[in-house]
PDB file of C-alpha atoms in Angstrom:
ATOM      1  CA  MET A  20      34.308  25.093 -26.673  1.00  0.00           C
ATOM      2  CA  ALA A  21      36.059  25.178 -23.414  1.00  0.00           C
ATOM      3  CA  ASP A  22      34.843  22.878 -20.637  1.00  0.00           C
ATOM      4  CA  ILE A  23      33.067  25.348 -18.147  1.00  0.00           C
ATOM      5  CA  LYS A  24      33.200  24.248 -14.632  1.00  0.00           C
ATOM      6  CA  ALA A  25      30.166  25.174 -12.288  1.00  0.00           C
ATOM      7  CA  SER A  26      32.855  26.351  -9.552  1.00  0.00           C
ATOM      8  CA  ASP A  27      34.373  28.772 -12.088  1.00  0.00           C
ATOM      9  CA  VAL A  28      30.879  30.177 -12.922  1.00  0.00           C
ATOM     10  CA  LYS A  29      30.271  30.648  -9.163  1.00  0.00           C
ATOM     11  CA  ALA A  30      33.622  32.204  -8.451  1.00  0.00           C
ATOM     12  CA  LEU A  31      33.142  34.525 -11.368  1.00  0.00           C
ATOM     13  CA  ARG A  32      29.665  35.468 -10.049  1.00  0.00           C
ATOM     14  CA  GLU A  33      31.117  36.093  -6.561  1.00  0.00           C
ATOM     15  CA  LYS A  34      33.910  38.189  -8.012  1.00  0.00           C
ATOM     16  CA  THR A  35      31.608  40.402 -10.186  1.00  0.00           C
ATOM     17  CA  GLY A  36      28.270  40.160  -8.916  1.00  0.00           C
ATOM     18  CA  ALA A  37      26.807  39.329 -12.140  1.00  0.00           C
ATOM     19  CA  GLY A  38      24.011  36.766 -12.821  1.00  0.00           C
ATOM     20  CA  MET A  39      24.936  32.995 -13.063  1.00  0.00           C
ATOM     21  CA  MET A  40      23.961  32.816 -16.724  1.00  0.00           C
ATOM     22  CA  ASP A  41      25.822  36.007 -17.572  1.00  0.00           C
ATOM     23  CA  CYS A  42      28.771  34.433 -15.985  1.00  0.00           C
ATOM     24  CA  LYS A  43      28.398  31.211 -17.860  1.00  0.00           C
ATOM     25  CA  ILE A  44      28.168  32.953 -21.181  1.00  0.00           C
ATOM     26  CA  ALA A  45      31.121  35.157 -20.538  1.00  0.00           C
ATOM     27  CA  LEU A  46      33.309  32.176 -19.642  1.00  0.00           C
ATOM     28  CA  GLU A  47      32.161  30.455 -22.924  1.00  0.00           C
ATOM     29  CA  GLU A  48      32.800  33.378 -24.912  1.00  0.00           C
ATOM     30  CA  CYS A  49      36.400  33.839 -23.435  1.00  0.00           C
ATOM     31  CA  GLN A  50      37.174  30.179 -23.746  1.00  0.00           C
ATOM     32  CA  GLY A  51      37.264  29.615 -19.895  1.00  0.00           C
ATOM     33  CA  ASP A  52      39.662  32.353 -19.161  1.00  0.00           C
ATOM     34  CA  PHE A  53      38.626  33.895 -15.843  1.00  0.00           C
ATOM     35  CA  ALA A  54      40.492  37.298 -16.208  1.00  0.00           C
ATOM     36  CA  LYS A  55      39.102  37.772 -19.832  1.00  0.00           C
ATOM     37  CA  ALA A  56      35.582  36.825 -18.698  1.00  0.00           C
ATOM     38  CA  GLU A  57      35.757  39.180 -15.895  1.00  0.00           C
ATOM     39  CA  LYS A  58      36.691  42.072 -18.081  1.00  0.00           C
ATOM     40  CA  PHE A  59      34.005  40.985 -20.764  1.00  0.00           C
ATOM     41  CA  LEU A  60      31.352  41.286 -17.922  1.00  0.00           C
ATOM     42  CA  LYS A  61      32.751  44.665 -16.856  1.00  0.00           C
ATOM     43  CA  GLU A  62      32.460  45.859 -20.373  1.00  0.00           C
ATOM     44  CA  LYS A  63      29.026  44.726 -20.613  1.00  0.00           C
ATOM     45  CA  GLY A  64      28.408  46.433 -17.198  1.00  0.00           C
ATOM     46  CA  LEU A  65      30.021  49.582 -18.331  1.00  0.00           C
ATOM     47  CA  ALA A  66      27.614  49.792 -21.188  1.00  0.00           C
ATOM     48  CA  ALA A  67      24.785  49.520 -18.929  1.00  0.00           C
ATOM     49  CA  VAL A  68      26.113  52.339 -16.694  1.00  0.00           C
ATOM     50  CA  GLU A  69      26.403  54.773 -19.763  1.00  0.00           C
ATOM     51  CA  LYS A  70      22.716  54.265 -20.389  1.00  0.00           C
ATOM     52  CA  ARG A  71      22.115  55.320 -16.784  1.00  0.00           C
ATOM     53  CA  VAL A  72      24.439  58.337 -16.659  1.00  0.00           C
ATOM     54  CA  GLY A  73      21.560  60.819 -17.226  1.00  0.00           C
ATOM     55  CA  ARG A  74      19.603  59.549 -14.165  1.00  0.00           C
ATOM     56  CA  ALA A  75      19.606  61.834 -11.175  1.00  0.00           C
ATOM     57  CA  THR A  76      21.790  60.856  -8.226  1.00  0.00           C
ATOM     58  CA  ASN A  77      20.169  62.746  -5.374  1.00  0.00           C
ATOM     59  CA  GLU A  78      20.613  60.131  -2.687  1.00  0.00           C
ATOM     60  CA  GLY A  79      23.954  58.954  -1.154  1.00  0.00           C
ATOM     61  CA  LYS A  80      26.158  59.419   1.938  1.00  0.00           C
ATOM     62  CA  ILE A  81      28.994  61.571   3.112  1.00  0.00           C
ATOM     63  CA  PHE A  82      32.053  59.714   4.257  1.00  0.00           C
ATOM     64  CA  THR A  83      35.057  61.018   6.296  1.00  0.00           C
ATOM     65  CA  LYS A  84      38.242  59.596   7.425  1.00  0.00           C
ATOM     66  CA  SER A  85      41.340  60.841   9.126  1.00  0.00           C
ATOM     67  CA  SER A  86      44.925  59.531   9.467  1.00  0.00           C
ATOM     68  CA  GLY A  87      48.205  61.326  10.484  1.00  0.00           C
ATOM     69  CA  GLY A  88      46.757  64.861  10.457  1.00  0.00           C
ATOM     70  CA  THR A  89      45.077  64.421   7.074  1.00  0.00           C
ATOM     71  CA  THR A  90      41.302  64.391   6.969  1.00  0.00           C
ATOM     72  CA  VAL A  91      39.161  63.384   3.806  1.00  0.00           C
ATOM     73  CA  VAL A  92      35.654  63.932   3.123  1.00  0.00           C
ATOM     74  CA  ILE A  93      33.721  62.843   0.177  1.00  0.00           C
ATOM     75  CA  GLU A  94      30.200  62.864  -1.181  1.00  0.00           C
ATOM     76  CA  LEU A  95      29.213  59.537  -2.853  1.00  0.00           C
ATOM     77  CA  THR A  96      25.763  59.619  -4.577  1.00  0.00           C
ATOM     78  CA  CYS A  97      23.294  57.263  -6.097  1.00  0.00           C
ATOM     79  CA  GLU A  98      19.860  57.138  -7.289  1.00  0.00           C
ATOM     80  CA  THR A  99      17.808  55.675  -4.399  1.00  0.00           C
ATOM     81  CA  ASP A 100      18.041  55.575  -0.680  1.00  0.00           C
ATOM     82  CA  PHE A 101      17.808  51.828  -0.643  1.00  0.00           C
ATOM     83  CA  VAL A 102      21.217  51.647  -2.577  1.00  0.00           C
ATOM     84  CA  ALA A 103      22.686  54.313  -0.160  1.00  0.00           C
ATOM     85  CA  ARG A 104      22.059  51.881   2.786  1.00  0.00           C
ATOM     86  CA  ASN A 105      23.454  48.869   0.775  1.00  0.00           C
ATOM     87  CA  ALA A 106      26.546  47.310   2.452  1.00  0.00           C
ATOM     88  CA  ASP A 107      28.391  47.248  -0.736  1.00  0.00           C
ATOM     89  CA  PHE A 108      27.802  51.037  -1.258  1.00  0.00           C
ATOM     90  CA  ILE A 109      28.967  51.891   2.322  1.00  0.00           C
ATOM     91  CA  ALA A 110      32.091  49.663   1.760  1.00  0.00           C
ATOM     92  CA  LEU A 111      33.007  51.615  -1.385  1.00  0.00           C
ATOM     93  CA  GLY A 112      32.750  54.820   0.457  1.00  0.00           C
ATOM     94  CA  ASN A 113      35.026  53.716   3.151  1.00  0.00           C
ATOM     95  CA  GLN A 114      37.416  52.173   0.388  1.00  0.00           C
ATOM     96  CA  LEU A 115      37.633  55.333  -1.544  1.00  0.00           C
ATOM     97  CA  THR A 116      38.467  57.492   1.503  1.00  0.00           C
ATOM     98  CA  SER A 117      41.282  55.010   2.450  1.00  0.00           C
ATOM     99  CA  MET A 118      42.559  55.209  -1.219  1.00  0.00           C
ATOM    100  CA  ILE A 119      42.566  58.908  -1.133  1.00  0.00           C
ATOM    101  CA  LEU A 120      44.494  58.946   2.278  1.00  0.00           C
ATOM    102  CA  ASP A 121      46.956  56.128   1.159  1.00  0.00           C
ATOM    103  CA  LYS A 122      47.813  57.620  -2.304  1.00  0.00           C
ATOM    104  CA  GLY A 123      47.661  61.257  -1.383  1.00  0.00           C
ATOM    105  CA  TYR A 124      44.903  62.141  -4.006  1.00  0.00           C
ATOM    106  CA  THR A 125      43.336  65.629  -3.785  1.00  0.00           C
ATOM    107  CA  SER A 126      40.851  65.449  -6.488  1.00  0.00           C
ATOM    108  CA  VAL A 127      38.601  62.990  -8.146  1.00  0.00           C
ATOM    109  CA  ASN A 128      40.552  60.886 -10.754  1.00  0.00           C
ATOM    110  CA  ASP A 129      40.037  57.984 -13.042  1.00  0.00           C
ATOM    111  CA  GLU A 130      41.084  55.366 -10.562  1.00  0.00           C
ATOM    112  CA  LEU A 131      38.370  56.589  -8.169  1.00  0.00           C
ATOM    113  CA  THR A 132      35.634  56.880 -10.603  1.00  0.00           C
ATOM    114  CA  GLY A 133      36.607  53.495 -11.918  1.00  0.00           C
ATOM    115  CA  LYS A 134      35.869  51.908  -8.551  1.00  0.00           C
ATOM    116  CA  VAL A 135      32.548  53.673  -8.547  1.00  0.00           C
ATOM    117  CA  THR A 136      31.689  52.576 -12.043  1.00  0.00           C
ATOM    118  CA  GLU A 137      32.638  48.804 -11.227  1.00  0.00           C
ATOM    119  CA  LEU A 138      29.983  48.927  -8.324  1.00  0.00           C
ATOM    120  CA  ALA A 139      27.447  50.695 -10.372  1.00  0.00           C
ATOM    121  CA  SER A 140      27.759  48.073 -13.150  1.00  0.00           C
ATOM    122  CA  ILE A 141      26.889  45.312 -10.460  1.00  0.00           C
ATOM    123  CA  ILE A 142      24.138  47.144  -8.751  1.00  0.00           C
ATOM    124  CA  ARG A 143      22.694  48.581 -12.048  1.00  0.00           C
ATOM    125  CA  GLU A 144      22.164  52.033 -10.514  1.00  0.00           C
ATOM    126  CA  ASN A 145      23.829  55.380 -11.512  1.00  0.00           C
ATOM    127  CA  MET A 146      26.476  56.443  -9.001  1.00  0.00           C
ATOM    128  CA  SER A 147      28.878  59.364  -8.811  1.00  0.00           C
ATOM    129  CA  LEU A 148      31.919  60.385  -6.579  1.00  0.00           C
ATOM    130  CA  LYS A 149      30.462  63.856  -6.683  1.00  0.00           C
ATOM    131  CA  ARG A 150      33.237  65.624  -4.750  1.00  0.00           C
ATOM    132  CA  LEU A 151      36.012  65.310  -2.281  1.00  0.00           C
ATOM    133  CA  ALA A 152      38.381  67.380  -0.236  1.00  0.00           C
ATOM    134  CA  VAL A 153      41.513  66.879   1.818  1.00  0.00           C
ATOM    135  CA  VAL A 154      42.343  69.061   4.800  1.00  0.00           C
ATOM    136  CA  LYS A 155      45.736  68.771   6.576  1.00  0.00           C
ATOM    137  CA  ALA A 156      46.702  69.951   9.984  1.00  0.00           C
ATOM    138  CA  ALA A 157      50.108  71.761  10.538  1.00  0.00           C
ATOM    139  CA  ALA A 158      51.808  72.314  13.648  1.00  0.00           C
ATOM    140  CA  ASN A 159      49.573  73.779  16.287  1.00  0.00           C
ATOM    141  CA  GLU A 160      46.534  72.774  14.219  1.00  0.00           C
ATOM    142  CA  THR A 161      43.772  70.372  14.741  1.00  0.00           C
ATOM    143  CA  VAL A 162      41.006  69.133  12.220  1.00  0.00           C
ATOM    144  CA  HIS A 163      37.758  67.889  13.647  1.00  0.00           C
ATOM    145  CA  GLU A 164      35.209  65.845  11.572  1.00  0.00           C
ATOM    146  CA  TYR A 165      31.603  65.488  12.331  1.00  0.00           C
ATOM    147  CA  LEU A 166      28.769  63.486  10.698  1.00  0.00           C
ATOM    148  CA  HIS A 167      25.146  64.134  11.303  1.00  0.00           C
ATOM    149  CA  GLY A 168      23.454  61.206  10.133  1.00  0.00           C
ATOM    150  CA  ASP A 169      24.451  59.856   6.858  1.00  0.00           C
ATOM    151  CA  LYS A 170      23.910  62.869   4.543  1.00  0.00           C
ATOM    152  CA  LEU A 171      25.600  65.807   6.344  1.00  0.00           C
ATOM    153  CA  GLY A 172      29.293  66.127   7.137  1.00  0.00           C
ATOM    154  CA  VAL A 173      31.415  68.929   8.621  1.00  0.00           C
ATOM    155  CA  ILE A 174      35.077  69.470   8.733  1.00  0.00           C
ATOM    156  CA  VAL A 175      36.620  72.335  10.749  1.00  0.00           C
ATOM    157  CA  LYS A 176      40.258  73.221  11.206  1.00  0.00           C
ATOM    158  CA  PHE A 177      41.573  75.285  14.272  1.00  0.00           C
ATOM    159  CA  LYS A 178      44.823  76.879  15.113  1.00  0.00           C
ATOM    160  CA  ALA A 179      46.296  77.557  18.486  1.00  0.00           C
ATOM    161  CA  ASP A 180      49.219  79.567  19.667  1.00  0.00           C
ATOM    162  CA  LYS A 181      50.503  76.141  21.250  1.00  0.00           C
ATOM    163  CA  GLY A 182      49.387  72.674  20.428  1.00  0.00           C
ATOM    164  CA  SER A 183      49.039  71.666  23.957  1.00  0.00           C
ATOM    165  CA  LEU A 184      45.866  73.895  24.019  1.00  0.00           C
ATOM    166  CA  PHE A 185      44.121  71.105  22.105  1.00  0.00           C
ATOM    167  CA  ASP A 186      44.478  68.689  25.115  1.00  0.00           C
ATOM    168  CA  ASP A 187      42.252  70.916  27.181  1.00  0.00           C
ATOM    169  CA  GLU A 188      38.866  69.240  27.791  1.00  0.00           C
ATOM    170  CA  LYS A 189      36.951  72.569  27.428  1.00  0.00           C
ATOM    171  CA  VAL A 190      38.799  73.364  24.155  1.00  0.00           C
ATOM    172  CA  LYS A 191      38.082  69.840  22.827  1.00  0.00           C
ATOM    173  CA  THR A 192      34.163  70.458  23.621  1.00  0.00           C
ATOM    174  CA  PHE A 193      34.168  73.727  22.045  1.00  0.00           C
ATOM    175  CA  VAL A 194      35.823  72.390  18.821  1.00  0.00           C
ATOM    176  CA  HIS A 195      33.219  69.656  18.551  1.00  0.00           C
ATOM    177  CA  ASP A 196      30.408  72.211  19.369  1.00  0.00           C
ATOM    178  CA  VAL A 197      31.748  74.480  16.505  1.00  0.00           C
ATOM    179  CA  ALA A 198      31.342  71.557  14.111  1.00  0.00           C
ATOM    180  CA  LEU A 199      27.540  71.117  15.419  1.00  0.00           C
ATOM    181  CA  HIS A 200      27.174  74.944  15.029  1.00  0.00           C
ATOM    182  CA  ILE A 201      28.189  74.634  11.354  1.00  0.00           C
ATOM    183  CA  ALA A 202      26.021  71.649  10.667  1.00  0.00           C
ATOM    184  CA  ALA A 203      23.022  73.466  12.209  1.00  0.00           C
ATOM    185  CA  PHE A 204      23.585  76.903  10.474  1.00  0.00           C
ATOM    186  CA  ASN A 205      25.675  76.315   7.537  1.00  0.00           C
ATOM    187  CA  PRO A 206      27.541  79.719   7.469  1.00  0.00           C
ATOM    188  CA  GLY A 207      28.873  81.158   4.207  1.00  0.00           C
ATOM    189  CA  PHE A 208      32.161  82.433   5.492  1.00  0.00           C
ATOM    190  CA  ILE A 209      34.332  82.330   8.589  1.00  0.00           C
ATOM    191  CA  GLY A 210      34.466  86.182   9.063  1.00  0.00           C
ATOM    192  CA  LYS A 211      33.853  89.384   7.373  1.00  0.00           C
ATOM    193  CA  SER A 212      37.465  89.569   6.229  1.00  0.00           C
ATOM    194  CA  ASN A 213      36.742  86.301   4.185  1.00  0.00           C
ATOM    195  CA  VAL A 214      33.827  87.959   2.274  1.00  0.00           C
ATOM    196  CA  SER A 215      34.424  89.320  -1.160  1.00  0.00           C
ATOM    197  CA  PRO A 216      34.601  93.240  -1.034  1.00  0.00           C
ATOM    198  CA  ASP A 217      32.517  93.167  -4.176  1.00  0.00           C
ATOM    199  CA  TYR A 218      29.793  91.115  -2.375  1.00  0.00           C
ATOM    200  CA  LEU A 219      29.683  93.389   0.383  1.00  0.00           C
ATOM    201  CA  LYS A 220      29.616  96.434  -1.935  1.00  0.00           C
ATOM    202  CA  GLU A 221      26.706  94.980  -3.983  1.00  0.00           C
ATOM    203  CA  GLN A 222      24.757  94.023  -0.753  1.00  0.00           C
ATOM    204  CA  GLU A 223      25.180  97.575   0.519  1.00  0.00           C
ATOM    205  CA  GLU A 224      23.887  98.987  -2.658  1.00  0.00           C
ATOM    206  CA  ILE A 225      20.924  96.829  -2.545  1.00  0.00           C
ATOM    207  CA  PHE A 226      19.976  97.770   0.908  1.00  0.00           C
ATOM    208  CA  LEU A 227      20.409 101.467   0.090  1.00  0.00           C
ATOM    209  CA  LYS A 228      18.092 101.143  -2.938  1.00  0.00           C
ATOM    210  CA  GLN A 229      15.536  99.522  -0.602  1.00  0.00           C
ATOM    211  CA  MET A 230      15.735 102.325   1.877  1.00  0.00           C
ATOM    212  CA  GLN A 231      15.432 104.918  -0.990  1.00  0.00           C
ATOM    213  CA  GLN A 232      12.077 103.038  -2.137  1.00  0.00           C
ATOM    214  CA  ASP A 233      10.662 102.850   1.292  1.00  0.00           C
ATOM    215  CA  GLU A 234       7.734 105.361   1.497  1.00  0.00           C
ATOM    216  CA  LYS A 235       8.179 105.762   5.199  1.00  0.00           C
ATOM    217  CA  LEU A 236      11.909 106.946   4.810  1.00  0.00           C
ATOM    218  CA  GLN A 237      11.267 109.531   2.035  1.00  0.00           C
ATOM    219  CA  GLY A 238      12.817 112.787   2.771  1.00  0.00           C
ATOM    220  CA  LYS A 239      15.151 111.364   5.536  1.00  0.00           C
ATOM    221  CA  PRO A 240      18.677 112.621   5.381  1.00  0.00           C
ATOM    222  CA  GLU A 241      21.338 110.658   3.511  1.00  0.00           C
ATOM    223  CA  ASN A 242      23.301 110.093   6.731  1.00  0.00           C
ATOM    224  CA  VAL A 243      20.197 108.610   8.206  1.00  0.00           C
ATOM    225  CA  LEU A 244      19.742 106.133   5.447  1.00  0.00           C
ATOM    226  CA  LYS A 245      23.532 105.119   5.549  1.00  0.00           C
ATOM    227  CA  GLY A 246      23.007 104.494   9.208  1.00  0.00           C
ATOM    228  CA  ILE A 247      20.127 102.184   8.566  1.00  0.00           C
ATOM    229  CA  VAL A 248      22.018 100.538   5.963  1.00  0.00           C
ATOM    230  CA  ALA A 249      25.139 100.034   8.090  1.00  0.00           C
ATOM    231  CA  GLY A 250      22.733  98.362  10.703  1.00  0.00           C
ATOM    232  CA  LYS A 251      21.548  96.086   8.034  1.00  0.00           C
ATOM    233  CA  MET A 252      24.792  95.002   6.852  1.00  0.00           C
ATOM    234  CA  ASN A 253      26.062  94.238  10.358  1.00  0.00           C
ATOM    235  CA  LYS A 254      23.049  92.101  10.778  1.00  0.00           C
ATOM    236  CA  HIS A 255      23.581  90.410   7.392  1.00  0.00           C
ATOM    237  CA  VAL A 256      27.213  89.657   8.128  1.00  0.00           C
ATOM    238  CA  ALA A 257      26.230  88.239  11.448  1.00  0.00           C
ATOM    239  CA  GLU A 258      23.771  85.851   9.599  1.00  0.00           C
ATOM    240  CA  ILE A 259      26.368  84.700   7.168  1.00  0.00           C
ATOM    241  CA  CYS A 260      29.685  84.634   8.899  1.00  0.00           C
ATOM    242  CA  LEU A 261      30.408  81.927  11.313  1.00  0.00           C
ATOM    243  CA  LEU A 262      32.513  84.140  13.880  1.00  0.00           C
ATOM    244  CA  ASP A 263      29.675  86.732  14.120  1.00  0.00           C
ATOM    245  CA  GLN A 264      26.722  84.340  14.445  1.00  0.00           C
ATOM    246  CA  GLY A 265      25.077  83.590  17.841  1.00  0.00           C
ATOM    247  CA  PHE A 266      26.872  80.411  19.366  1.00  0.00           C
ATOM    248  CA  VAL A 267      24.760  77.349  18.984  1.00  0.00           C
ATOM    249  CA  LYS A 268      24.717  76.597  22.772  1.00  0.00           C
ATOM    250  CA  ASP A 269      24.408  80.096  23.708  1.00  0.00           C
ATOM    251  CA  GLU A 270      22.921  82.519  20.961  1.00  0.00           C
ATOM    252  CA  LYS A 271      23.379  85.506  23.210  1.00  0.00           C
ATOM    253  CA  GLN A 272      27.133  85.312  22.631  1.00  0.00           C
ATOM    254  CA  SER A 273      28.747  85.296  19.297  1.00  0.00           C
ATOM    255  CA  VAL A 274      31.115  82.310  18.217  1.00  0.00           C
ATOM    256  CA  SER A 275      34.152  84.526  18.333  1.00  0.00           C
ATOM    257  CA  LYS A 276      33.301  85.728  21.756  1.00  0.00           C
ATOM    258  CA  VAL A 277      32.916  82.181  23.173  1.00  0.00           C
ATOM    259  CA  MET A 278      35.959  81.123  21.294  1.00  0.00           C
ATOM    260  CA  ALA A 279      38.118  83.818  22.900  1.00  0.00           C
ATOM    261  CA  ASP A 280      36.744  83.037  26.506  1.00  0.00           C
ATOM    262  CA  VAL A 281      37.473  79.237  25.930  1.00  0.00           C
ATOM    263  CA  ALA A 282      40.984  80.064  24.812  1.00  0.00           C
ATOM    264  CA  LYS A 283      41.788  82.570  27.478  1.00  0.00           C
ATOM    265  CA  ALA A 284      40.483  79.939  30.281  1.00  0.00           C
ATOM    266  CA  ALA A 285      42.894  77.400  28.685  1.00  0.00           C
ATOM    267  CA  GLY A 286      45.839  79.873  28.672  1.00  0.00           C
ATOM    268  CA  GLY A 287      46.079  80.638  24.916  1.00  0.00           C
ATOM    269  CA  SER A 288      44.471  81.601  21.766  1.00  0.00           C
ATOM    270  CA  LEU A 289      42.339  79.923  19.151  1.00  0.00           C
ATOM    271  CA  GLU A 290      41.549  80.769  15.468  1.00  0.00           C
ATOM    272  CA  ILE A 291      39.250  78.995  12.925  1.00  0.00           C
ATOM    273  CA  VAL A 292      41.345  78.460   9.910  1.00  0.00           C
ATOM    274  CA  GLU A 293      38.776  76.790   7.513  1.00  0.00           C
ATOM    275  CA  PHE A 294      35.563  74.704   7.519  1.00  0.00           C
ATOM    276  CA  LEU A 295      33.751  72.474   5.001  1.00  0.00           C
ATOM    277  CA  TYR A 296      30.122  71.850   4.935  1.00  0.00           C
ATOM    278  CA  TYR A 297      28.970  68.751   2.815  1.00  0.00           C
ATOM    279  CA  ARG A 298      25.434  67.680   2.343  1.00  0.00           C
ATOM    280  CA  VAL A 299      24.045  65.224  -0.014  1.00  0.00           C
ATOM    281  CA  GLY A 300      22.548  66.697  -3.164  1.00  0.00           C
ATOM    282  CA  ALA A 301      23.458  70.406  -1.978  1.00  0.00           C
TER     283      ALA A 301
END
């Protein structure tokens, strides 16, 4: 049997996070070969992770990072809030966003999930890289990221008729405020043109059916019912579409109206291109 040094056991423990006795056994099993012992422990850890896969991961954090016009957002989940606040868990989230940016990844892959599994085998709690998204800013575009606490993140991309518009302080403030608005109201779409025609048709049919079943409206002409339905549809669109919602800092004005006023004052035009709303567990 190989002579196992206490310093090697300590080094393996620091590298893997496994218990001292587990590290000693691994080194003995692998004849003192450090790399093989590390793999041995990982394999044991992976087996433990597999047993935990079915356990719910409703806690976690949202991480974002930007570099060179590219912004990444990920949802990294775990079983308990205690682990979500763990320094190693937070370091993993930051490492993953950096890897995604550096390597140009656009979806979850084996390398990323491997990093998650490694930490899960050490902490002994089920974890998952639930989702990720990458948003890139082209010419005359800007991407703004906003984290509300640890569990809610928003990414919003704007386009202007000229890039210099984004240097205007009022435009910068508005861009940030729109991110706050999205975090507060979680709109389903940017505008009505982004809503599926099938969805709109179905919703209109639902409202019409409700009107026909309302005793107070019995005997009303069809054009009256359609007028009521049109009003209900306008209200519904205003509730689900970002541009039509009352602005978070002035609900008497729509987001689109405030955006037009801010852009005009800055000497240009603005457009919201896309947005992402990430909430842990949603």
